[in-house]
Amino acid sequence: MSQDPGTAPLAELRAQIDEVDTQLVDLLARRLELVSQVGEVKGRHGLPIYAPDREREMLDAKRAMALDRGVPPDLVEDVLRRCMRAAYTHEKNMGFTRQHPDLGPAVVVGGAGKMGALFARMLTLSGYDVRVVERDDTPEQVAAVVADAGLVVVSVPIHDTVAVVRSLPPLPRHCLLVDLTSTKTEVMAAMLAAHPGPVLGLHPMFGPDVDSLAKQVVAAVPGRDPEASAWLLDQIRLWGARVHEIGAEDHDALMGLIQAQRHFSTFAYGWHLAHEDHDLTELLALSSPIYRLELVMVGRLFAQDADLYYDIITASPASVALLERYHDRFDECLDLLRRGEREEFVARFAEIGAWFGGHAERFLTESRTLLAHADASR
């Protein structure tokens, strides 16, 4: 049987590609080594691990270089962003500098939970003396642990937070009391009533399974004596997160849209799909990248804790009223289709587009990158 005449040159080309790939792996290893050294320097000098201006300048420069050399700029940016994500996950790159060297013990109430454990770990890596208590510990045990605390972080389920705050023993006057729950108005009032010292509300806008806090968002709600909590916000920034300060009422109103409405919409969409009598495998087989990505974002919800999402959706009394308004507007939009109102549909489409403004085009560009990744993962 004769050999395909293209086999030999193809094998040679593949061998050359393998050699280039080997060089790429060596370069990636060298890059990670250099990034580790950067992390050590940042740690010594108290610099945040995430520097957005530096990142943007570097990416812009490398995109221009790629264009000049005939390489797709998006490819270069994708590779570099993936390198940066990998670097952020290494603890030695995170710059764990202790912002408050004189702080007494940091106590995490609910430290066995996932979010509490994450914050306990970050504080420990930053050099703080971290102690953990749980809801089922006796009042005497809790009182002994918090007696000399410099920081108390309450990280328990939403529906238990206010009760746990009210049950805390007296804390040292200088102790900073913090919560991590996703609604703020009620719990801030409870903390201010329970503790005469400094108070701060935090809401990590991410799940506890993140590899790094780099580029994550933490909402911060000022309570009492903001100067006494400035060190903790600086510490969180050093971990790479972006801190957004906001009042309790504004926070809860926005969380209605960002969390309650979004999670309820996902729940309703999942319920609808589950009762349309179609096999998910067939839906995936016929999915474009954008629909597959949508199914991924919907499906991931149902691999998580149902009680948690019920609490998030119902945490604020205003959430049900918001969802009712959403339901009414959904009905209005559906009525356009029932009446065959093409022109009115187009007019409302333009109205919504005007509300998004320039963000619509930017989101279109960003979504292309997401869709490329979704397509590559199939």
Coordinates of N, CA and C in Angstrom, one line a residue, residues 21-37 83 90 92:
D21 N 5.3 24.6 20.5 CA 4.4 24.4 21.7 C 5.3 24.2 22.9
T22 N 6.4 23.4 22.8 CA 7.3 23.2 23.9 C 7.9 24.5 24.4
Q23 N 8.3 25.3 23.4 CA 8.9 26.6 23.7 C 7.8 27.5 24.4
L24 N 6.6 27.4 24.0 CA 5.5 28.2 24.6 C 5.3 27.7 26.1
V25 N 5.4 26.4 26.4 CA 5.2 25.9 27.7 C 6.4 26.4 28.6
D26 N 7.6 26.4 28.0 CA 8.8 26.9 28.7 C 8.6 28.4 29.0
L27 N 8.1 29.2 28.1 CA 7.9 30.6 28.3 C 6.8 30.9 29.3
L28 N 5.8 30.1 29.3 CA 4.7 30.2 30.3 C 5.3 30.0 31.7
A29 N 6.1 28.9 31.8 CA 6.7 28.6 33.1 C 7.6 29.8 33.6
R30 N 8.3 30.4 32.7 CA 9.2 31.5 33.0 C 8.3 32.7 33.4
R31 N 7.2 32.9 32.7 CA 6.3 34.0 33.0 C 5.8 33.9 34.4
L32 N 5.3 32.7 34.8 CA 4.8 32.4 36.1 C 5.8 32.7 37.2
E33 N 7.0 32.3 36.9 CA 8.1 32.5 37.8 C 8.3 34.0 38.1
L34 N 8.3 34.8 37.0 CA 8.5 36.2 37.1 C 7.3 36.8 37.9
V35 N 6.1 36.4 37.6 CA 4.9 36.9 38.3 C 5.0 36.6 39.8
S36 N 5.5 35.4 40.1 CA 5.7 35.1 41.5 C 6.6 36.1 42.2
Q37 N 7.7 36.5 41.5 CA 8.6 37.5 42.1 C 7.9 38.8 42.2
C83 N -3.2 33.7 31.1 CA -2.0 33.7 32.0 C -2.2 34.5 33.3
H90 N -2.4 31.6 42.4 CA -1.3 31.1 43.2 C -1.2 32.0 44.5
K92 N 1.1 32.5 46.5 CA 2.4 33.3 46.7 C 2.4 34.6 45.8

